[in-house]
Coordinates of N, CA, C and O in Angstrom, one line a residue:
M1161 N 2.9 0.4 24.1 CA 2.0 0.6 23.0 C 2.7 1.5 21.9 O 3.4 2.4 22.3
G1162 N 2.5 1.1 20.7 CA 3.1 1.8 19.6 C 2.3 3.1 19.3 O 2.9 4.1 19.0
T1163 N 1.0 3.1 19.5 CA 0.2 4.2 19.2 C -0.5 4.6 20.5 O -1.0 3.8 21.3
I1164 N -0.6 5.9 20.7 CA -1.3 6.4 21.9 C -2.6 7.0 21.5 O -2.6 7.9 20.7
V1165 N -3.7 6.6 22.1 CA -5.0 7.1 21.9 C -5.5 7.7 23.2 O -5.4 7.1 24.2
T1166 N -6.0 8.9 23.1 CA -6.4 9.7 24.3 C -7.7 9.1 24.8 O -8.5 8.5 24.1
V1167 N -8.0 9.4 26.1 CA -9.3 9.0 26.7 C -10.5 9.6 25.9 O -11.5 9.0 25.7
A1168 N -10.3 10.9 25.5 CA -11.4 11.6 24.8 C -11.7 10.9 23.5 O -12.8 10.7 23.1
E1169 N -10.6 10.4 22.8 CA -10.8 9.7 21.5 C -11.5 8.4 21.7 O -12.4 8.0 20.9
K1170 N -11.1 7.7 22.8 CA -11.8 6.4 23.1 C -13.2 6.6 23.4 O -14.1 5.9 23.0
K1171 N -13.5 7.6 24.2 CA -14.9 7.9 24.6 C -15.7 8.3 23.4 O -16.9 7.8 23.2
H1172 N -15.2 9.2 22.5 CA -15.9 9.6 21.3 C -16.1 8.3 20.4 O -17.3 8.2 19.9
F1173 N -15.2 7.5 20.3 CA -15.4 6.3 19.5 C -16.4 5.4 20.1 O -17.3 4.9 19.3
L1174 N -16.4 5.1 21.3 CA -17.4 4.3 22.0 C -18.8 4.8 21.8 O -19.8 4.1 21.5
R1175 N -18.9 6.1 21.9 CA -20.2 6.8 21.7 C -20.7 6.6 20.3 O -21.9 6.2 20.1
W1176 N -19.8 6.8 19.3 CA -20.1 6.5 17.9 C -20.5 5.1 17.7 O -21.5 4.8 17.0
F1177 N -19.7 4.2 18.2 CA -19.9 2.7 18.0 C -21.3 2.3 18.5 O -22.0 1.6 17.8
L1178 N -21.6 2.7 19.8 CA -22.9 2.3 20.4 C -24.1 2.9 19.7 O -25.2 2.4 19.7
A1179 N -23.9 4.1 19.1 CA -25.0 4.8 18.4 C -25.2 4.1 17.0 O -26.3 4.2 16.5
N1180 N -24.2 3.5 16.4 CA -24.3 3.0 15.1 C -24.4 1.5 15.0 O -24.7 1.0 13.9
Y1181 N -24.2 0.7 16.0 CA -24.3 -0.7 16.0 C -25.1 -1.3 17.2 O -25.0 -0.7 18.3
D1182 N -25.8 -2.3 16.9 CA -26.5 -3.1 17.9 C -25.6 -4.3 18.3 O -25.2 -5.0 17.5
L1183 N -25.4 -4.4 19.6 CA -24.6 -5.5 20.1 C -25.5 -6.8 20.3 O -26.7 -6.6 20.6
Q1184 N -24.9 -7.9 20.2 CA -25.6 -9.2 20.4 C -26.0 -9.4 21.8 O -26.9 -10.0 22.2
S1185 N -25.1 -8.8 22.7 CA -25.4 -8.9 24.1 C -25.7 -7.6 24.7 O -24.9 -6.7 24.7
R1186 N -26.9 -7.5 25.4 CA -27.3 -6.2 26.0 C -26.4 -5.9 27.2 O -26.0 -4.8 27.4
E1187 N -25.9 -7.0 27.9 CA -25.0 -6.8 29.0 C -23.7 -6.2 28.6 O -23.1 -5.4 29.3
A1188 N -23.2 -6.7 27.4 CA -21.9 -6.2 26.9 C -22.0 -4.7 26.6 O -21.1 -4.0 26.8
E1189 N -23.2 -4.3 26.1 CA -23.4 -2.9 25.8 C -23.3 -2.1 27.1 O -22.7 -1.0 27.1
M1190 N -23.9 -2.6 28.1 CA -23.9 -1.9 29.4 C -22.4 -1.9 29.9 O -22.0 -0.8 30.5
L1191 N -21.6 -2.9 29.7 CA -20.2 -2.9 30.1 C -19.4 -1.8 29.3 O -18.6 -1.1 29.9
L1192 N -19.7 -1.7 28.0 CA -19.0 -0.7 27.2 C -19.4 0.7 27.7 O -18.6 1.6 27.8
R1193 N -20.7 0.9 28.0 CA -21.1 2.2 28.5 C -20.5 2.5 29.9 O -20.1 3.6 30.2
Y1194 N -20.3 1.5 30.7 CA -19.6 1.7 32.0 C -18.2 2.1 31.7 O -17.7 3.1 32.3
M1195 N -17.5 1.4 30.8 CA -16.1 1.8 30.5 C -16.1 3.2 30.0 O -15.1 4.0 30.3
M1196 N -17.0 3.6 29.2 CA -17.0 4.9 28.6 C -17.2 6.0 29.6 O -16.7 7.1 29.4
T1197 N -17.8 5.7 30.7 CA -18.1 6.8 31.8 C -17.0 6.8 32.8 O -17.1 7.7 33.7
R1198 N -16.0 5.9 32.8 CA -15.0 5.9 33.8 C -13.6 6.2 33.2 O -13.0 5.3 32.5
E1199 N -13.2 7.4 33.3 CA -11.9 7.8 32.7 C -10.7 7.0 33.2 O -9.8 6.6 32.4
N1200 N -10.7 6.6 34.5 CA -9.6 5.8 35.0 C -9.6 4.4 34.4 O -8.5 3.9 34.1
V1201 N -10.7 3.9 34.0 CA -10.8 2.6 33.3 C -10.4 2.8 31.9 O -9.6 2.1 31.3
L1202 N -11.0 3.9 31.3 CA -10.8 4.1 29.8 C -9.3 4.4 29.5 O -8.9 4.1 28.4
Q1203 N -8.6 4.9 30.5 CA -7.1 5.1 30.3 C -6.4 3.7 30.0 O -5.4 3.7 29.3
R1204 N -6.9 2.7 30.6 CA -6.3 1.4 30.5 C -6.9 0.5 29.4 O -6.5 -0.6 29.2
V1205 N -7.9 1.0 28.7 CA -8.6 0.3 27.6 C -7.8 0.5 26.4 O -7.4 1.6 26.0
H1206 N -7.5 -0.6 25.6 CA -6.8 -0.5 24.4 C -7.6 -1.3 23.3 O -7.8 -2.5 23.5
F1207 N -8.0 -0.7 22.2 CA -8.7 -1.3 21.2 C -7.6 -1.9 20.2 O -6.7 -1.2 19.8
V1208 N -7.7 -3.3 20.0 CA -6.7 -4.0 19.2 C -7.3 -4.9 18.2 O -8.5 -5.3 18.4
D1209 N -6.6 -5.2 17.2 CA -7.1 -6.2 16.2 C -6.7 -7.6 16.6 O -7.4 -8.5 16.5
N1210 N -5.4 -7.7 17.0 CA -4.9 -9.0 17.4 C -4.7 -9.1 18.9 O -3.8 -8.4 19.4
F1211 N -5.5 -9.8 19.6 CA -5.5 -9.8 21.0 C -5.2 -11.2 21.6 O -5.2 -11.3 22.8
R1212 N -4.8 -12.1 20.8 CA -4.6 -13.5 21.3 C -3.5 -13.6 22.4 O -3.6 -14.5 23.2
H1213 N -2.5 -12.8 22.4 CA -1.4 -13.0 23.3 C -1.5 -12.1 24.6 O -0.6 -12.1 25.4
F1214 N -2.7 -11.5 24.8 CA -2.9 -10.7 26.0 C -3.6 -11.5 27.0 O -4.3 -12.4 26.7
S1215 N -3.3 -11.1 28.3 CA -3.9 -11.9 29.4 C -5.2 -11.4 29.8 O -5.9 -12.1 30.6
R1216 N -5.7 -10.3 29.4 CA -6.9 -9.7 29.8 C -7.6 -9.0 28.6 O -7.3 -8.0 28.2
V1217 N -8.6 -9.7 28.1 CA -9.3 -9.3 26.9 C -10.8 -9.4 26.9 O -11.3 -10.4 27.4
I1218 N -11.4 -8.4 26.4 CA -12.9 -8.4 26.2 C -13.1 -8.5 24.7 O -12.6 -7.6 23.9
V1219 N -14.0 -9.4 24.2 CA -14.3 -9.5 22.8 C -15.8 -9.3 22.7 O -16.6 -10.0 23.4
V1220 N -16.3 -8.3 21.9 CA -17.7 -8.0 21.8 C -18.0 -8.0 20.3 O -17.3 -7.5 19.4
S1221 N -19.2 -8.6 20.0 CA -19.7 -8.6 18.6 C -21.0 -8.0 18.4 O -21.9 -7.9 19.3
T1222 N -21.2 -7.4 17.2 CA -22.5 -6.8 16.9 C -23.4 -7.8 16.2 O -23.0 -8.9 15.9
T1223 N -24.7 -7.4 16.0 CA -25.7 -8.3 15.4 C -25.4 -8.5 13.9 O -26.0 -9.4 13.3
C1224 N -24.6 -7.7 13.3 CA -24.3 -7.8 11.9 C -23.2 -8.8 11.5 O -22.8 -8.9 10.3
V1225 N -22.7 -9.5 12.5 CA -21.6 -10.5 12.2 C -22.0 -11.8 12.9 O -22.7 -11.8 13.9
H1226 N -21.4 -12.9 12.5 CA -21.6 -14.2 13.0 C -20.4 -14.6 13.9 O -19.7 -15.5 13.5
V1227 N -20.3 -14.0 15.0 CA -19.2 -14.2 15.9 C -19.8 -14.3 17.3 O -20.9 -13.7 17.5
A1228 N -19.2 -15.0 18.2 CA -19.8 -15.1 19.6 C -20.1 -13.7 20.1 O -19.3 -12.8 20.0
P1229 N -21.2 -13.6 20.8 CA -21.6 -12.3 21.3 C -20.6 -11.6 22.3 O -20.4 -10.4 22.2
F1230 N -20.1 -12.4 23.2 CA -19.2 -11.8 24.2 C -18.3 -12.9 24.7 O -18.7 -14.0 25.0
R1231 N -17.0 -12.5 24.9 CA -16.0 -13.4 25.5 C -15.1 -12.5 26.4 O -14.8 -11.4 26.0
Y1232 N -14.8 -13.1 27.5 CA -13.8 -12.4 28.4 C -12.7 -13.4 28.7 O -12.9 -14.5 29.2
Y1233 N -11.5 -13.0 28.4 CA -10.3 -13.8 28.6 C -9.5 -13.2 29.8 O -9.2 -12.0 29.8
R1234 N -9.2 -14.0 30.7 CA -8.4 -13.6 31.9 C -7.4 -14.7 32.2 O -7.9 -15.8 32.7
R1235 N -6.1 -14.5 32.0 CA -5.1 -15.5 32.4 C -5.5 -16.9 31.9 O -5.6 -17.8 32.8
N1236 N -5.6 -17.1 30.7 CA -5.9 -18.4 30.1 C -7.2 -19.0 30.4 O -7.5 -20.2 30.2
K1237 N -8.1 -18.2 31.0 CA -9.5 -18.7 31.3 C -10.4 -17.8 30.4 O -10.2 -16.6 30.2
V1238 N -11.5 -18.4 30.0 CA -12.5 -17.7 29.1 C -13.9 -17.9 29.7 O -14.2 -19.0 30.2
T1239 N -14.6 -16.8 29.6 CA -16.0 -16.9 30.1 C -16.9 -16.1 29.2 O -16.4 -15.1 28.5
T1240 N -18.2 -16.4 29.2 CA -19.2 -15.6 28.4 C -20.0 -14.7 29.4 O -20.9 -14.1 29.0
D1241 N -19.6 -14.8 30.7 CA -20.3 -14.1 31.7 C -19.9 -12.6 31.8 O -18.8 -12.3 32.3
V1242 N -20.7 -11.7 31.3 CA -20.4 -10.3 31.3 C -20.2 -9.7 32.7 O -19.3 -8.9 33.0
E1243 N -21.0 -10.3 33.7 CA -20.9 -9.8 35.0 C -19.6 -10.1 35.6 O -19.0 -9.3 36.4
Q1244 N -19.0 -11.2 35.3 CA -17.7 -11.6 35.8 C -16.6 -10.6 35.3 O -15.7 -10.2 36.0
A1245 N -16.8 -10.3 34.0 CA -15.8 -9.3 33.4 C -16.0 -7.9 34.0 O -15.0 -7.2 34.4
F1246 N -17.3 -7.5 34.3 CA -17.5 -6.3 35.0 C -16.9 -6.2 36.4 O -16.2 -5.3 36.7
M1247 N -17.1 -7.3 37.1 CA -16.5 -7.4 38.5 C -15.0 -7.3 38.4 O -14.4 -6.6 39.3
D1248 N -14.4 -8.0 37.5 CA -12.9 -7.9 37.4 C -12.5 -6.5 37.0 O -11.5 -6.0 37.5
L1249 N -13.2 -5.9 36.1 CA -12.9 -4.5 35.7 C -13.0 -3.6 36.8 O -12.2 -2.7 37.0
Y1250 N -14.0 -3.7 37.6 CA -14.3 -2.9 38.8 C -13.3 -3.1 39.8 O -12.8 -2.1 40.4
Q1251 N -12.8 -4.3 40.1 CA -11.9 -4.6 41.1 C -10.4 -4.3 40.7 O -9.6 -4.1 41.6
H1252 N -10.2 -4.3 39.4 CA -8.8 -4.0 38.9 C -8.8 -2.9 37.9 O -8.4 -3.2 36.7
P1253 N -9.2 -1.7 38.2 CA -9.2 -0.6 37.2 C -7.8 -0.2 36.8 O -7.7 0.5 35.8
D1254 N -6.8 -0.6 37.5 CA -5.4 -0.1 37.2 C -4.7 -1.1 36.3 O -3.6 -0.8 35.9
E1255 N -5.4 -2.1 35.8 CA -4.7 -3.1 34.9 C -5.2 -2.8 33.5 O -6.4 -2.5 33.2
D1256 N -4.3 -3.0 32.5 CA -4.7 -2.8 31.1 C -5.7 -3.9 30.7 O -5.6 -5.0 31.1
I1257 N -6.6 -3.4 29.8 CA -7.6 -4.3 29.3 C -7.6 -4.1 27.8 O -7.7 -3.0 27.3
Y1258 N -7.6 -5.2 27.0 CA -7.6 -5.1 25.5 C -9.0 -5.5 25.0 O -9.6 -6.5 25.5
V1259 N -9.5 -4.7 24.1 CA -10.9 -4.9 23.6 C -10.8 -5.2 22.1 O -10.2 -4.4 21.3
G1260 N -11.4 -6.3 21.7 CA -11.6 -6.6 20.3 C -13.0 -6.5 20.0 O -13.9 -7.1 20.6
L1261 N -13.3 -5.8 18.9 CA -14.7 -5.6 18.5 C -14.9 -6.2 17.1 O -14.0 -6.1 16.2
F1262 N -16.0 -6.9 17.0 CA -16.3 -7.6 15.7 C -17.6 -6.9 15.2 O -18.6 -7.0 15.8
F1263 N -17.5 -6.3 14.0 CA -18.7 -5.6 13.4 C -18.4 -5.5 11.9 O -17.3 -5.7 11.4
K1264 N -19.5 -5.4 11.2 CA -19.4 -5.3 9.7 C -18.5 -4.1 9.3 O -18.6 -3.0 9.8
D1265 N -17.7 -4.4 8.3 CA -16.8 -3.4 7.7 C -15.7 -2.9 8.7 O -15.2 -1.7 8.5
R1266 N -15.4 -3.6 9.7 CA -14.4 -3.1 10.7 C -13.1 -2.9 10.1 O -12.4 -2.0 10.5
S1267 N -12.7 -3.6 9.1 CA -11.4 -3.5 8.5 C -11.3 -2.2 7.7 O -10.2 -1.7 7.4
S1268 N -12.4 -1.6 7.3 CA -12.3 -0.4 6.5 C -13.0 0.8 7.2 O -13.3 1.8 6.6
C1269 N -13.2 0.6 8.5 CA -13.9 1.7 9.3 C -12.9 2.7 9.8 O -12.0 2.4 10.6
P1270 N -12.9 4.0 9.3 CA -11.9 5.0 9.8 C -12.1 5.3 11.3 O -11.1 5.6 11.9
E1271 N -13.3 5.2 11.8 CA -13.5 5.5 13.2 C -12.8 4.5 14.1 O -12.2 4.8 15.1
F1272 N -12.9 3.2 13.7 CA -12.2 2.1 14.4 C -10.7 2.2 14.2 O -10.0 2.1 15.2
A1273 N -10.3 2.5 13.0 CA -8.8 2.6 12.8 C -8.2 3.8 13.6 O -7.1 3.7 14.0
S1274 N -9.0 4.8 13.9 CA -8.4 5.9 14.6 C -8.2 5.6 16.1 O -7.4 6.3 16.7
V1275 N -8.8 4.5 16.6 CA -8.5 4.2 18.0 C -7.7 2.9 18.2 O -7.4 2.5 19.3
L1276 N -7.4 2.2 17.1 CA -6.7 1.0 17.2 C -5.3 1.3 17.7 O -4.6 2.2 17.2
E1277 N -4.8 0.5 18.6 CA -3.5 0.6 19.1 C -2.7 -0.7 18.8 O -3.2 -1.8 19.0
E1278 N -1.5 -0.5 18.2 CA -0.7 -1.6 17.9 C 0.2 -1.9 19.1 O 1.1 -1.1 19.4
P1279 N 0.0 -3.0 19.7 CA 0.8 -3.3 20.9 C 2.3 -3.6 20.6 O 2.6 -4.2 19.6
V1280 N 3.1 -3.3 21.5 CA 4.6 -3.6 21.4 C 4.8 -4.8 22.4 O 4.6 -4.7 23.6
R1281 N 5.2 -5.9 21.8 CA 5.3 -7.1 22.7 C 6.7 -7.1 23.3 O 7.7 -7.0 22.6
T1282 N 6.8 -7.2 24.6 CA 8.0 -7.3 25.3 C 8.5 -8.7 25.4 O 9.7 -8.9 25.6
D1283 N 7.7 -9.7 25.2 CA 8.1 -11.1 25.3 C 8.5 -11.7 23.9 O 8.5 -12.9 23.7
M1284 N 8.8 -10.8 22.9 CA 9.1 -11.2 21.6 C 10.4 -12.1 21.6 O 11.3 -11.8 22.3
D1285 N 10.4 -13.1 20.8 CA 11.6 -14.0 20.6 C 12.8 -13.1 20.2 O 12.7 -12.3 19.4
P1286 N 13.9 -13.3 20.9 CA 15.1 -12.5 20.6 C 15.6 -12.6 19.2 O 16.0 -11.7 18.6
A1287 N 15.4 -13.8 18.5 CA 15.8 -13.9 17.1 C 14.9 -13.1 16.2 O 15.4 -12.4 15.3
I1288 N 13.6 -13.0 16.5 CA 12.7 -12.2 15.8 C 13.0 -10.7 16.0 O 13.0 -9.9 15.1
R1289 N 13.3 -10.3 17.3 CA 13.7 -9.0 17.6 C 14.9 -8.6 16.8 O 15.0 -7.5 16.2
E1290 N 15.9 -9.5 16.7 CA 17.2 -9.2 16.0 C 16.9 -9.0 14.5 O 17.4 -8.1 13.9
M1291 N 16.0 -9.9 14.0 CA 15.7 -9.8 12.5 C 15.0 -8.5 12.2 O 15.3 -7.8 11.2
L1292 N 14.1 -8.1 13.1 CA 13.4 -6.8 12.9 C 14.3 -5.6 13.0 O 14.3 -4.7 12.2
S1293 N 15.3 -5.7 13.9 CA 16.3 -4.7 14.0 C 17.2 -4.6 12.7 O 17.5 -3.5 12.2
L1294 N 17.5 -5.8 12.2 CA 18.3 -5.8 11.0 C 17.5 -5.2 9.8 O 18.1 -4.5 9.0
Q1295 N 16.3 -5.6 9.7 CA 15.4 -5.1 8.7 C 15.3 -3.6 8.8 O 15.3 -2.9 7.8
A1296 N 15.2 -3.0 10.0 CA 15.0 -1.6 10.2 C 16.3 -0.9 9.7 O 16.3 0.1 9.0
E1297 N 17.5 -1.5 10.1 CA 18.8 -0.9 9.7 C 18.9 -0.9 8.1 O 19.4 0.0 7.6
W1298 N 18.4 -2.0 7.5 CA 18.5 -2.1 6.1 C 17.6 -1.0 5.4 O 18.1 -0.4 4.4
V1299 N 16.4 -0.8 5.9 CA 15.5 0.2 5.4 C 16.1 1.6 5.5 O 16.1 2.4 4.6
I1300 N 16.7 1.8 6.7 CA 17.4 3.1 6.9 C 18.6 3.3 5.9 O 18.7 4.4 5.3
D1301 N 19.4 2.3 5.8 CA 20.5 2.3 4.9 C 20.1 2.5 3.4 O 20.7 3.4 2.7
Q1302 N 19.0 1.9 3.0 CA 18.5 2.1 1.6 C 18.0 3.5 1.4 O 18.2 4.1 0.4
A1303 N 17.3 4.0 2.4 CA 16.8 5.4 2.3 C 18.0 6.4 2.2 O 18.0 7.3 1.4
L1304 N 19.0 6.2 3.1 CA 20.2 7.0 3.0 C 20.9 6.9 1.7 O 21.3 7.9 1.1
R1305 N 21.0 5.7 1.1 CA 21.7 5.5 -0.2 C 20.9 6.2 -1.3 O 21.5 6.8 -2.1
A1306 N 19.6 6.1 -1.2 CA 18.8 6.7 -2.3 C 18.9 8.2 -2.2 O 19.0 8.9 -3.2
H1307 N 18.9 8.8 -1.0 CA 19.1 10.2 -0.8 C 20.5 10.7 -1.3 O 20.6 11.7 -2.0
R1308 N 21.5 9.9 -1.0 CA 22.8 10.3 -1.4 C 23.0 10.2 -2.9 O 23.6 11.1 -3.6
R1309 N 22.4 9.2 -3.5 CA 22.5 9.0 -5.0 C 21.7 10.2 -5.7 O 22.2 10.8 -6.7
E1310 N 20.6 10.6 -5.1 CA 19.8 11.7 -5.6 C 20.7 13.0 -5.5 O 20.7 13.8 -6.5
E1311 N 21.4 13.2 -4.4 CA 22.3 14.4 -4.3 C 23.4 14.3 -5.4 O 23.7 15.4 -6.0
L1312 N 24.0 13.2 -5.6 CA 25.0 13.0 -6.6 C 24.4 13.3 -8.0 O 25.1 14.0 -8.9
M1313 N 23.3 12.8 -8.3 CA 22.6 13.0 -9.6 C 22.3 14.5 -9.8 O 22.5 15.1 -10.9
R1314 N 21.9 15.2 -8.7 CA 21.6 16.6 -8.8 C 22.9 17.4 -9.1 O 22.9 18.4 -9.9
A1315 N 24.0 17.0 -8.5 CA 25.3 17.6 -8.8 C 25.7 17.5 -10.2 O 26.2 18.4 -10.9
V1316 N 25.5 16.3 -10.8 CA 25.7 16.1 -12.2 C 24.8 17.0 -13.1 O 25.3 17.7 -14.0
D1317 N 23.6 17.0 -12.7 CA 22.6 17.9 -13.5 C 23.0 19.4 -13.4 O 22.9 20.1 -14.4
D1318 N 23.3 19.8 -12.2 CA 23.7 21.2 -12.0 C 24.9 21.6 -12.8 O 25.0 22.6 -13.4
A1319 N 25.9 20.7 -12.9 CA 27.1 20.9 -13.6 C 26.8 21.0 -15.1 O 27.4 21.8 -15.8
L1320 N 25.9 20.1 -15.6 CA 25.5 20.1 -17.0 C 24.8 21.4 -17.3 O 25.0 22.1 -18.3
D1321 N 23.8 21.8 -16.4 CA 23.1 23.1 -16.6 C 24.0 24.3 -16.7 O 23.7 25.2 -17.4
S1322 N 25.0 24.3 -15.8 CA 25.9 25.5 -15.8 C 27.0 25.4 -16.8 O 27.7 26.4 -17.0
G1323 N 27.1 24.3 -17.5 CA 28.2 24.1 -18.5 C 29.6 24.0 -17.9 O 30.5 24.2 -18.7
D1324 N 29.7 23.6 -16.7 CA 31.0 23.5 -16.0 C 31.5 22.1 -16.2 O 31.1 21.2 -15.5
R1325 N 32.4 22.0 -17.2 CA 33.0 20.7 -17.5 C 33.7 20.0 -16.4 O 33.6 18.8 -16.1
A1326 N 34.5 20.8 -15.6 CA 35.3 20.2 -14.5 C 34.4 19.7 -13.4 O 34.6 18.6 -12.9
A1327 N 33.4 20.5 -13.1 CA 32.4 20.1 -12.0 C 31.6 18.8 -12.5 O 31.3 17.9 -11.7
F1328 N 31.3 18.8 -13.8 CA 30.6 17.6 -14.4 C 31.4 16.4 -14.2 O 30.9 15.3 -13.8
L1329 N 32.8 16.4 -14.6 CA 33.6 15.3 -14.5 C 33.8 14.8 -13.0 O 33.7 13.6 -12.8
I1330 N 33.9 15.7 -12.1 CA 34.0 15.4 -10.7 C 32.7 14.7 -10.2 O 32.8 13.6 -9.5
A1331 N 31.6 15.3 -10.5 CA 30.3 14.8 -10.0 C 30.0 13.5 -10.7 O 29.5 12.5 -10.0
S1332 N 30.4 13.3 -11.9 CA 30.2 12.0 -12.6 C 31.0 10.9 -12.0 O 30.6 9.8 -11.8
Q1333 N 32.3 11.2 -11.7 CA 33.2 10.3 -11.1 C 32.6 9.8 -9.7 O 32.7 8.7 -9.3
R1334 N 32.1 10.8 -8.9 CA 31.6 10.5 -7.6 C 30.3 9.6 -7.7 O 30.2 8.6 -7.0
L1335 N 29.5 9.9 -8.7 CA 28.3 9.1 -9.0 C 28.7 7.6 -9.4 O 28.1 6.7 -8.8
I1336 N 29.7 7.5 -10.3 CA 30.1 6.2 -10.7 C 30.7 5.4 -9.5 O 30.4 4.2 -9.3
A1337 N 31.6 6.1 -8.7 CA 32.2 5.5 -7.5 C 31.1 5.0 -6.5 O 31.2 4.0 -5.9
F1338 N 30.1 5.9 -6.3 CA 29.0 5.6 -5.4 C 28.3 4.3 -5.9 O 28.0 3.4 -5.1
D1339 N 27.9 4.3 -7.2 CA 27.2 3.1 -7.8 C 28.0 1.9 -7.7 O 27.5 0.8 -7.6
Q1340 N 29.4 2.0 -7.7 CA 30.2 0.8 -7.6 C 30.5 0.5 -6.1 O 31.3 -0.5 -5.9
G1341 N 30.0 1.2 -5.2 CA 30.1 0.9 -3.8 C 31.4 1.5 -3.2 O 31.7 1.2 -2.0
E1342 N 32.1 2.3 -3.9 CA 33.4 2.9 -3.4 C 33.1 4.1 -2.6 O 34.0 4.5 -1.8
L1343 N 32.0 4.7 -2.7 CA 31.6 6.0 -2.0 C 30.4 5.6 -1.2 O 29.4 5.2 -1.7
T1344 N 30.4 5.8 0.1 CA 29.3 5.4 1.0 C 28.3 6.5 1.1 O 28.6 7.7 0.7
A1345 N 27.1 6.2 1.6 CA 26.1 7.1 1.8 C 26.4 8.2 2.7 O 25.9 9.3 2.6
A1346 N 27.3 7.9 3.7 CA 27.7 8.9 4.7 C 28.7 9.9 4.1 O 28.9 11.0 4.7
T1347 N 29.4 9.6 3.0 CA 30.4 10.5 2.5 C 29.8 11.7 1.9 O 28.8 11.6 1.1
S1348 N 30.3 12.9 2.2 CA 29.7 14.1 1.7 C 30.6 14.6 0.6 O 31.7 14.2 0.4
F1349 N 30.1 15.7 -0.1 CA 30.8 16.3 -1.2 C 32.2 16.7 -0.8 O 32.8 17.3 -0.3

């Protein structure tokens, strides 16, 4: 998981959610209340936006949206039977479970955003992983370059402010060399 949400935060969110929204399925509400009262289960609960690639998922909807009331996905099988989901949760409390909630204004709800966890996929395609790695390196390189250029500009400004012609010429040459790619971001004064 990229984001870690504490059990207390999850419990607080579920309490808020159940106080502010009516679920389409009364049994689903009972299941959420059960999860809320079991810390060992709540440790394994992860609220996510995109849950399609997980093997164990509960999807719950409120009365204010037109989405199926309840779905439970377990290893490529889907059911609308809340009792089956409860039994699986009860029998396997040590397995992660991902929860998708559908309710009005969920995309702009700060309470929901505070418990959303962005999953880290371990089964990501190697080419995509490499592309993301290259993009991350590029972003870091651009940040370093921008910082270095700012330092060089500051040196030029300082030389101008102090009236030091020699320092100005040296700083200007370094800035020009940097802009032409002859001076790298890692090179220091």
